[in-house]
Short mmCIF file of C-alpha atoms in Angstrom, two decimals:
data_model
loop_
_atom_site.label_atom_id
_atom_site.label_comp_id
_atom_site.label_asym_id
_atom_site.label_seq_id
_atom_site.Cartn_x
_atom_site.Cartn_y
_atom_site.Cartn_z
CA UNK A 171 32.26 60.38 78.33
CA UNK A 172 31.27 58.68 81.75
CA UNK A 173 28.20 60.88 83.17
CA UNK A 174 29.33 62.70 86.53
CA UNK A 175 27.48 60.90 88.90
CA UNK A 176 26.17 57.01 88.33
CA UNK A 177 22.79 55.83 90.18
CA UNK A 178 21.88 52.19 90.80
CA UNK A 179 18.94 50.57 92.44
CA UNK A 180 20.88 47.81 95.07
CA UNK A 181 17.86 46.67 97.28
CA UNK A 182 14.33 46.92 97.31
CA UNK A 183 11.87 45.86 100.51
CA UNK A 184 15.59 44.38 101.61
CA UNK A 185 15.96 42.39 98.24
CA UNK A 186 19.38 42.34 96.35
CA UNK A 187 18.80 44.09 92.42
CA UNK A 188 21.57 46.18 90.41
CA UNK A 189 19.13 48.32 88.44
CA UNK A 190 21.08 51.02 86.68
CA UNK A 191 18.72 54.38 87.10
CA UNK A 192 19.05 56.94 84.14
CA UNK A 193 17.37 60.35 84.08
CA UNK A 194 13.27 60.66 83.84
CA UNK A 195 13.14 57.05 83.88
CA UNK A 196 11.58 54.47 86.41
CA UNK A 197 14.47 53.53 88.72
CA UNK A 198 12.89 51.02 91.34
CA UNK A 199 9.04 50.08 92.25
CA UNK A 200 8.14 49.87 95.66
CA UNK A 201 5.47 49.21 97.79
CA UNK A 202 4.05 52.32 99.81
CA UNK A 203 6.79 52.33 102.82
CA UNK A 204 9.00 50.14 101.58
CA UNK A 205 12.56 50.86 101.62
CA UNK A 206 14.79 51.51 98.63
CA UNK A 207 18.54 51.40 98.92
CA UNK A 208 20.17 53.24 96.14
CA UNK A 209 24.09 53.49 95.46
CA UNK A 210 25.57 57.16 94.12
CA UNK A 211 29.05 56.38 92.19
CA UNK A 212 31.08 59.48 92.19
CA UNK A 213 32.79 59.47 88.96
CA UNK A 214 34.32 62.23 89.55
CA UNK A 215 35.88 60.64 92.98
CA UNK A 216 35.94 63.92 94.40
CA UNK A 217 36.60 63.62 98.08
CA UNK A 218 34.30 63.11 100.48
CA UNK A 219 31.13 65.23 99.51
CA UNK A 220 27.96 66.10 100.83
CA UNK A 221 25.34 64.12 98.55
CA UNK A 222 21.71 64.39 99.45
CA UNK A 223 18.42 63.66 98.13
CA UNK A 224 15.15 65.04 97.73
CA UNK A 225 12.04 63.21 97.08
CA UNK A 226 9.15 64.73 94.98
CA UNK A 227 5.49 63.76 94.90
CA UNK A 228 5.15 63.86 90.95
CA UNK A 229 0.94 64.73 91.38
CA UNK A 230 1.35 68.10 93.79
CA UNK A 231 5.01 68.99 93.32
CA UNK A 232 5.72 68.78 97.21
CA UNK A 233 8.88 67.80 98.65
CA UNK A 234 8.14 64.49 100.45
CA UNK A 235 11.56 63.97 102.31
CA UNK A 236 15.13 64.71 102.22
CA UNK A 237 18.16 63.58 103.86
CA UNK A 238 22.06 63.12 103.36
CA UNK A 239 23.74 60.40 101.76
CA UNK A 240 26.36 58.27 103.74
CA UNK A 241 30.06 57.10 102.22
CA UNK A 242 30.22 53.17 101.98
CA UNK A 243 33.27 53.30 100.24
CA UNK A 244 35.18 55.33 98.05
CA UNK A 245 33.75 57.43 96.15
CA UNK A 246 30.17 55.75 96.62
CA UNK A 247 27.43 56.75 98.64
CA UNK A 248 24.08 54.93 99.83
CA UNK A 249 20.60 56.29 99.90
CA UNK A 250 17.65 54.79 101.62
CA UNK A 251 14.68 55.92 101.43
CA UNK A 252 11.27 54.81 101.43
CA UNK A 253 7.69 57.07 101.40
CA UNK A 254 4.04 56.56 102.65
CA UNK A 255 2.90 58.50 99.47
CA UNK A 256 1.84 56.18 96.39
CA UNK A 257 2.01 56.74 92.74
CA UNK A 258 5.38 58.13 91.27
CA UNK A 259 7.63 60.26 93.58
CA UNK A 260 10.77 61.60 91.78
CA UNK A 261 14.34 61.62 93.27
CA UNK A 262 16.41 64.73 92.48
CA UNK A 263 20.16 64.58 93.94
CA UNK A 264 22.10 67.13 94.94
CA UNK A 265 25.58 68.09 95.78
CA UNK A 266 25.83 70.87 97.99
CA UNK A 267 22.34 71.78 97.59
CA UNK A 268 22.67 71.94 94.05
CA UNK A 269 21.38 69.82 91.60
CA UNK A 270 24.06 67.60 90.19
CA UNK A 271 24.18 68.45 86.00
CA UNK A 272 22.65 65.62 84.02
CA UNK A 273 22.30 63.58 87.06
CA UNK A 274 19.67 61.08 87.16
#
């Protein structure tokens, strides 16, 4: 069974990857303020939904930024997003302010 939402890595500091993210794992490095460009693939290909993320600052548990995900095409959404924080900031995605089950 496909997982309900699919979350890929595309660019990093404006470099082309396809890193497939999976939950709790390390999903793109970065330097501090460089910009990640992640893809959301709605499985589900509901209709147009209101995806957004949160960032995390894994050492004090502080919400570092948030913001709404834009359609590129059907039933995929892009993310970018880049911090001044260093060391491991976690991603949490949400779907009408809710966290997405078993999402990455």
């Amino acid at each position: 069974q496909a997982a309900e939402i699919e979350v890929y890595a595309v660019k990093i500091g404006g470099e082309e990857v396809t890193q497939h993210c999976t939950k709790m794992q390390v999903c793109a490095t970065a330097e501090q303020g460089q910009e990640i460009e992640l893809e959301i693939q709605d499985n589900l290909r509901r209709p147009a939904q209101n995806f957004s993320y949160r960032l995390w600052d894994g050492a004090h548990k502080d919400t570092v930024g948030q913001t709404e995900a834009v359609m590129n095409r059907s039933s995929a959404y892009r993310l970018q997003l880049s911090t001044i924080f260093k060391g491991t900031i976690l991603l949490q995605i949400l779907l009408d302010d809710s966290q997405i089950p078993l999402s990455p």
